[in-house]
């Protein structure tokens, strides 16, 4: 950690970054988990390394202030965005970047968007939104993405673009509280955190093996936190569902967890997703039985327990009931998670990409 931090600090004169939210809810942009991971967490790491970093919503961006790099989070083409770019481009050395953590820019794959798949948004509206994102990406100097599959999708659309993979990482704010101990697990409490209303189909994939496990082990419980439409046949008291909590209180949900779940339907959208659920649980000492994606492979040996078939899901849960095996999987899991998801090393990568983009601009 110290080495990666020094790499940033020693590289050059401190830079001033601006991270800009482009979502529609300007009043609550700091509450968006995606912005927290992609921008707020990165800003904290950059500040730790001696750089400056500011957070704004596009509607409140200070056009009279100078920055070395401006990173737009999930930008979409609009009059305000175009005007902001026009004014920023007056400053020749300011690097303009767009950050993406989901496949929301290629209309070819709009039908696989969770909003469409779960009947929350029309296909026509989704295609329109994807086109707006794509047009915004064409106007910046640098594209940062969270996973390798996303980088490949971007490369198809923008073959000449400078693209850098900046994976999601453990929030630096979590690491500052050294007194937070990893929980000691006594009861088999299975947790699932859908987060948004778009995971009904994902969870339905594992309904059968999960039902079988709960019926076979009456001491086991399922705790769902967040919006989810589901129905499992289990004993009274075995299933608990409660409302979503704020990101600030999110870590408390892992205190009682034994094993976390992260099922994903096999779609191009989901293949491109970051393994956030594995990352989050792993930092708190909890293994996650998960669908296999490119990013879950990053956590092989660091909390990810991949399951390809329905039989795999049941087998993974059964195996983790063995205390010796569970201890082996969770031993020093926090440290192993940080080894592959350290935001300070990714901040160094971002700084280097900005310097390279500046050279390309001339």
Coordinates of C-alpha atoms in Angstrom, one line a residue:
X1 CA 0.0 0.0 0.0
X2 CA 2.8 2.4 0.9
X3 CA 4.6 1.7 -2.3
X4 CA 1.6 2.4 -4.5
X5 CA 0.9 5.6 -2.6
X6 CA 4.5 6.8 -3.0
X7 CA 4.3 6.0 -6.7
X8 CA 1.6 8.6 -7.1
X9 CA 3.2 11.1 -4.7
X10 CA 6.6 11.0 -6.3
X11 CA 5.5 11.0 -9.9
X12 CA 5.0 14.7 -10.4
X13 CA 3.6 17.9 -9.1
X14 CA 0.2 17.3 -7.4
X15 CA -2.7 17.3 -9.8
X16 CA -6.2 18.8 -9.3
X17 CA -9.0 16.4 -10.2
X18 CA -12.7 17.1 -10.5
X19 CA -15.2 14.2 -10.5
X20 CA -18.5 15.1 -12.0
X21 CA -21.8 13.2 -11.5
X22 CA -24.1 13.3 -14.6
X23 CA -27.2 11.6 -13.1
X24 CA -30.5 13.4 -13.1
X25 CA -30.9 13.7 -9.3
X26 CA -28.5 16.5 -8.5
X27 CA -29.6 16.8 -4.9
X28 CA -28.6 13.2 -4.0
X29 CA -25.7 12.4 -6.3
X30 CA -23.4 11.8 -3.3
X31 CA -25.7 8.9 -2.2
X32 CA -25.3 7.0 -5.4
X33 CA -23.2 3.9 -4.7
X34 CA -21.8 3.9 -8.2
X35 CA -20.5 7.5 -7.7
X36 CA -19.2 6.6 -4.3
X37 CA -17.1 3.8 -5.7
X38 CA -16.0 5.3 -9.0
X39 CA -15.5 8.9 -7.8
X40 CA -15.6 9.5 -4.1
X41 CA -13.4 6.6 -3.2
X42 CA -10.9 7.5 -6.0
X43 CA -10.9 11.1 -4.8
X44 CA -10.1 10.0 -1.3
X45 CA -7.2 7.9 -2.5
X46 CA -5.8 10.7 -4.6
X47 CA -6.0 13.1 -1.7
X48 CA -4.2 10.6 0.5
X49 CA -1.4 10.6 -2.1
X50 CA -1.1 14.4 -2.1
X51 CA -3.3 15.4 -5.0
X52 CA -6.4 17.6 -4.9
X53 CA -9.8 16.2 -5.7
X54 CA -13.3 17.8 -5.8
X55 CA -16.7 16.3 -6.3
X56 CA -19.6 18.1 -8.2
X57 CA -22.8 17.5 -10.0
X58 CA -22.8 18.6 -13.6
X59 CA -25.5 21.2 -12.8
X60 CA -23.2 22.8 -10.2
X61 CA -19.9 22.5 -11.9
X62 CA -17.7 25.7 -11.5
X63 CA -16.9 26.7 -15.0
X64 CA -14.5 29.4 -13.9
X65 CA -12.3 27.0 -12.0
X66 CA -9.3 25.3 -13.5
X67 CA -8.5 21.6 -13.2
X68 CA -5.8 19.2 -14.5
X69 CA -8.4 16.5 -15.1
X70 CA -12.2 16.4 -15.1
X71 CA -13.7 12.9 -14.9
X72 CA -17.4 12.7 -15.9
X73 CA -19.2 9.8 -14.3
X74 CA -21.5 8.1 -16.7
X75 CA -21.9 11.2 -18.9
X76 CA -24.6 11.6 -21.5
X77 CA -24.9 14.1 -24.3
X78 CA -26.9 17.1 -23.4
X79 CA -26.8 20.9 -23.9
X80 CA -25.2 21.4 -20.4
X81 CA -22.6 18.7 -21.0
X82 CA -21.7 20.1 -24.4
X83 CA -21.4 23.6 -23.0
X84 CA -19.2 22.4 -20.1
X85 CA -16.9 20.6 -22.5
X86 CA -16.6 23.6 -24.7
X87 CA -15.5 25.9 -21.9
X88 CA -13.1 23.3 -20.4
X89 CA -11.4 22.8 -23.8
X90 CA -10.2 26.3 -23.6
X91 CA -7.7 25.0 -21.1
X92 CA -5.3 23.0 -23.3
X93 CA -3.8 20.9 -20.6
X94 CA -7.1 19.9 -18.9
X95 CA -7.7 16.2 -19.6
X96 CA -11.4 15.3 -20.1
X97 CA -12.3 11.8 -19.1
X98 CA -15.5 9.7 -19.0
X99 CA -15.9 6.9 -16.4
X100 CA -18.1 3.9 -17.0
X101 CA -19.0 0.9 -14.8
X102 CA -21.8 -0.6 -16.7
X103 CA -22.6 -1.5 -20.3
X104 CA -24.9 1.6 -20.9
X105 CA -23.5 3.0 -24.1
X106 CA -24.0 0.4 -26.9
X107 CA -27.5 0.2 -28.3
X108 CA -26.7 -3.2 -29.7
X109 CA -27.0 -4.6 -26.1
X110 CA -29.8 -2.4 -24.9
X111 CA -32.2 -5.4 -24.7
X112 CA -30.0 -6.9 -22.0
X113 CA -30.2 -3.9 -19.7
X114 CA -31.6 -5.0 -16.3
X115 CA -34.2 -2.2 -16.6
X116 CA -35.5 -3.8 -19.8
X117 CA -35.1 -7.4 -18.8
X118 CA -37.0 -6.8 -15.6
X119 CA -39.7 -4.7 -17.3
X120 CA -38.8 -1.4 -15.5
X121 CA -37.8 0.6 -18.6
X122 CA -38.9 0.3 -22.2
X123 CA -36.4 -0.8 -24.9
X124 CA -36.9 2.4 -26.9
X125 CA -36.1 4.6 -23.9
X126 CA -33.1 2.5 -23.0
X127 CA -31.7 2.7 -26.6
X128 CA -32.2 6.5 -26.5
X129 CA -30.3 6.7 -23.2
X130 CA -27.5 4.4 -24.5
X131 CA -27.1 6.6 -27.5
X132 CA -26.8 9.7 -25.3
X133 CA -24.0 8.0 -23.4
X134 CA -22.2 6.9 -26.5
X135 CA -22.3 10.4 -28.0
X136 CA -20.8 11.8 -24.8
X137 CA -17.9 9.3 -24.8
X138 CA -16.9 10.4 -28.3
X139 CA -16.0 13.9 -27.0
X140 CA -13.5 13.2 -24.3
X141 CA -9.7 12.5 -24.2
X142 CA -9.7 9.4 -21.9
X143 CA -12.1 6.6 -21.1
X144 CA -11.9 4.8 -17.8
X145 CA -13.8 1.6 -17.2
X146 CA -14.3 -0.8 -14.3
X147 CA -13.8 -4.2 -16.0
X148 CA -12.0 -5.8 -18.9
X149 CA -15.2 -6.8 -20.8
X150 CA -16.3 -3.1 -20.7
X151 CA -12.9 -2.1 -22.1
X152 CA -13.5 -4.5 -25.0
X153 CA -16.9 -3.1 -25.7
X154 CA -15.6 0.5 -25.7
X155 CA -12.7 -0.5 -28.0
X156 CA -15.2 -1.8 -30.6
X157 CA -17.0 1.5 -30.7
X158 CA -13.9 3.8 -30.2
X159 CA -10.9 1.9 -31.6
X160 CA -8.6 4.9 -31.4
X161 CA -9.6 5.9 -27.8
X162 CA -7.2 5.9 -24.9
X163 CA -8.8 3.4 -22.5
X164 CA -7.7 2.4 -19.0
X165 CA -9.2 -0.2 -16.7
X166 CA -9.7 1.1 -13.2
X167 CA -11.4 -1.6 -11.2
X168 CA -13.6 -1.0 -8.2
X169 CA -11.9 -1.2 -4.9
X170 CA -12.6 -1.4 -1.1
X171 CA -13.8 2.0 0.1
X172 CA -10.9 3.9 1.8
X173 CA -13.4 5.1 4.4
X174 CA -13.9 1.5 5.5
X175 CA -10.2 1.0 6.0
X176 CA -9.8 4.1 8.3
X177 CA -11.7 2.4 11.1
X178 CA -9.2 -0.1 12.4
X179 CA -11.5 -1.1 15.3
X180 CA -14.0 -2.7 13.0
X181 CA -13.3 -6.4 13.5
X182 CA -14.3 -9.1 11.0
X183 CA -17.3 -10.9 12.4
X184 CA -17.1 -14.3 14.0
X185 CA -19.8 -16.5 12.4
X186 CA -21.8 -18.8 14.6
X187 CA -25.1 -19.3 12.7
X188 CA -25.6 -20.1 9.0
X189 CA -27.2 -16.8 7.9
X190 CA -27.1 -16.4 4.2
X191 CA -27.3 -12.8 2.9
X192 CA -28.4 -11.2 -0.3
X193 CA -28.3 -7.5 -1.1
X194 CA -30.1 -6.7 -4.4
X195 CA -29.6 -2.9 -4.0
X196 CA -32.0 -2.0 -6.8
X197 CA -35.3 -3.3 -8.2
X198 CA -33.5 -5.0 -11.2
X199 CA -32.4 -8.3 -9.7
X200 CA -35.6 -10.4 -9.6
X201 CA -34.5 -12.6 -12.5
X202 CA -31.0 -13.0 -11.1
X203 CA -32.2 -14.3 -7.8
X204 CA -34.8 -16.6 -9.5
X205 CA -31.9 -18.5 -11.0
X206 CA -31.0 -19.9 -7.6
X207 CA -34.4 -20.3 -6.0
X208 CA -34.4 -24.1 -6.4
X209 CA -31.0 -24.9 -4.7
X210 CA -31.6 -22.2 -2.1
X211 CA -34.9 -23.7 -1.2
X212 CA -33.4 -27.2 -1.0
X213 CA -30.7 -25.9 1.3
X214 CA -33.1 -24.1 3.6
X215 CA -35.3 -27.2 3.8
X216 CA -32.4 -29.5 4.5
X217 CA -30.9 -27.2 7.2
X218 CA -33.6 -25.8 9.5
X219 CA -31.0 -23.8 11.4
X220 CA -30.1 -21.9 8.3
X221 CA -31.7 -18.5 7.5
X222 CA -31.9 -16.2 4.5
X223 CA -31.7 -12.4 5.0
X224 CA -32.6 -10.3 2.0
X225 CA -31.9 -6.5 2.3
X226 CA -33.3 -4.4 -0.5
X227 CA -36.1 -4.6 -3.1
X228 CA -36.8 -8.1 -4.4
X229 CA -39.8 -10.0 -5.6
X230 CA -39.3 -13.6 -4.7
X231 CA -41.1 -16.6 -3.1
X232 CA -39.3 -19.5 -1.5
X233 CA -40.9 -22.3 0.4
X234 CA -39.2 -22.4 3.9
X235 CA -40.1 -22.8 7.5
X236 CA -41.5 -19.8 9.4
X237 CA -38.7 -17.5 10.5
X238 CA -36.2 -18.8 8.0
X239 CA -36.5 -15.9 5.6
X240 CA -36.2 -12.2 6.6
X241 CA -36.6 -9.3 4.1
X242 CA -36.0 -5.7 5.1
X243 CA -35.6 -2.4 3.4
X244 CA -32.4 -1.2 1.7
X245 CA -30.1 0.8 4.0
X246 CA -27.9 3.8 3.2
X247 CA -24.3 3.1 2.0
X248 CA -23.0 4.6 5.2
X249 CA -24.8 1.8 7.2
X250 CA -24.2 -0.9 4.7
X251 CA -21.2 -2.6 6.5
X252 CA -23.4 -3.4 9.5
X253 CA -25.3 -5.8 7.3
X254 CA -22.4 -8.2 7.3
X255 CA -22.2 -8.6 11.0
X256 CA -24.5 -11.6 11.1
X257 CA -23.6 -12.9 7.6
X258 CA -22.2 -16.4 7.2
X259 CA -22.2 -16.6 3.4
X260 CA -23.2 -13.9 0.8
X261 CA -24.9 -14.6 -2.5
X262 CA -24.3 -12.9 -5.9
X263 CA -26.2 -14.7 -8.7
X264 CA -26.3 -13.1 -12.1
X265 CA -28.2 -14.0 -15.2
X266 CA -25.9 -14.8 -18.1
X267 CA -26.1 -11.7 -20.3
X268 CA -23.7 -9.3 -22.0
X269 CA -24.6 -6.7 -19.4
X270 CA -23.9 -8.9 -16.5
X271 CA -20.7 -10.3 -17.9
X272 CA -19.4 -6.7 -17.9
X273 CA -20.3 -6.0 -14.3
X274 CA -17.9 -5.5 -11.4
X275 CA -17.8 -8.0 -8.6
X276 CA -18.8 -5.5 -6.0
X277 CA -20.8 -8.0 -3.9
X278 CA -17.7 -10.2 -3.6
X279 CA -15.5 -7.3 -2.8
X280 CA -17.8 -5.9 -0.1
X281 CA -18.4 -9.2 1.6
X282 CA -14.8 -10.2 1.4
X283 CA -13.5 -7.1 3.2
X284 CA -15.8 -8.0 6.1
X285 CA -14.6 -11.6 6.1
X286 CA -17.5 -13.2 4.3
X287 CA -17.2 -15.5 1.3
X288 CA -19.6 -15.0 -1.6
X289 CA -21.1 -17.8 -3.7
X290 CA -21.4 -16.1 -7.1
X291 CA -21.9 -16.5 -10.8
X292 CA -18.7 -16.5 -12.8
X293 CA -17.7 -13.3 -14.5
X294 CA -14.5 -11.7 -15.6
X295 CA -14.3 -9.6 -12.5
X296 CA -15.2 -12.4 -10.0
X297 CA -12.1 -14.2 -11.4
X298 CA -10.1 -11.3 -9.9
X299 CA -11.3 -12.5 -6.5
X300 CA -10.3 -16.2 -6.9
X301 CA -8.8 -17.1 -3.6
X302 CA -10.2 -13.8 -2.1
X303 CA -13.8 -14.6 -1.3
X304 CA -15.3 -15.7 -4.6
X305 CA -16.9 -19.1 -4.5
X306 CA -18.0 -19.6 -8.2
X307 CA -21.0 -21.6 -9.1
X308 CA -21.9 -22.4 -12.7
X309 CA -24.8 -24.9 -12.3
X310 CA -27.6 -25.3 -9.9
X311 CA -25.8 -28.2 -8.4
X312 CA -22.8 -26.0 -7.9
X313 CA -24.8 -23.5 -5.8
X314 CA -26.0 -26.2 -3.5
X315 CA -22.6 -27.8 -3.3
X316 CA -20.9 -24.6 -2.4
X317 CA -23.3 -23.9 0.4
X318 CA -23.0 -27.4 1.8
X319 CA -19.2 -27.3 1.6
X320 CA -19.1 -24.0 3.6
X321 CA -21.0 -25.7 6.5
X322 CA -17.7 -27.6 7.2
X323 CA -16.0 -25.5 9.9
X324 CA -12.5 -26.4 8.8
X325 CA -13.2 -25.5 5.1
X326 CA -15.0 -22.3 6.1
X327 CA -12.0 -21.3 8.2
X328 CA -9.7 -22.0 5.4
X329 CA -11.8 -19.9 3.0
X330 CA -12.2 -16.9 5.4
X331 CA -8.7 -16.9 7.0
X332 CA -7.2 -13.4 6.4
X333 CA -9.9 -12.8 3.8
X334 CA -9.8 -9.0 4.5
X335 CA -6.1 -8.9 3.7
X336 CA -6.5 -11.0 0.6
X337 CA -9.4 -8.8 -0.6
X338 CA -7.3 -5.7 -0.2
X339 CA -4.5 -7.2 -2.2
X340 CA -6.6 -7.3 -5.3
X341 CA -8.9 -4.3 -4.6
X342 CA -6.6 -1.6 -3.3
X343 CA -7.9 1.8 -4.4
X344 CA -4.5 3.4 -3.8
X345 CA -2.9 1.3 -6.5
X346 CA -5.8 2.1 -8.9
X347 CA -5.4 5.8 -8.2
X348 CA -1.8 5.5 -9.3
X349 CA -3.1 4.0 -12.5
X350 CA -5.5 6.8 -13.1
X351 CA -2.8 9.4 -12.5
X352 CA -0.5 7.7 -15.1
X353 CA -3.4 7.6 -17.6
X354 CA -4.0 11.3 -17.2
X355 CA -0.4 12.1 -17.7
X356 CA -0.4 10.0 -20.9
X357 CA -3.6 11.7 -22.1
X358 CA -2.0 15.1 -21.5
X359 CA 1.0 14.1 -23.7
X360 CA -1.4 12.9 -26.4
X361 CA -3.1 16.3 -26.4
X362 CA 0.3 17.9 -27.0

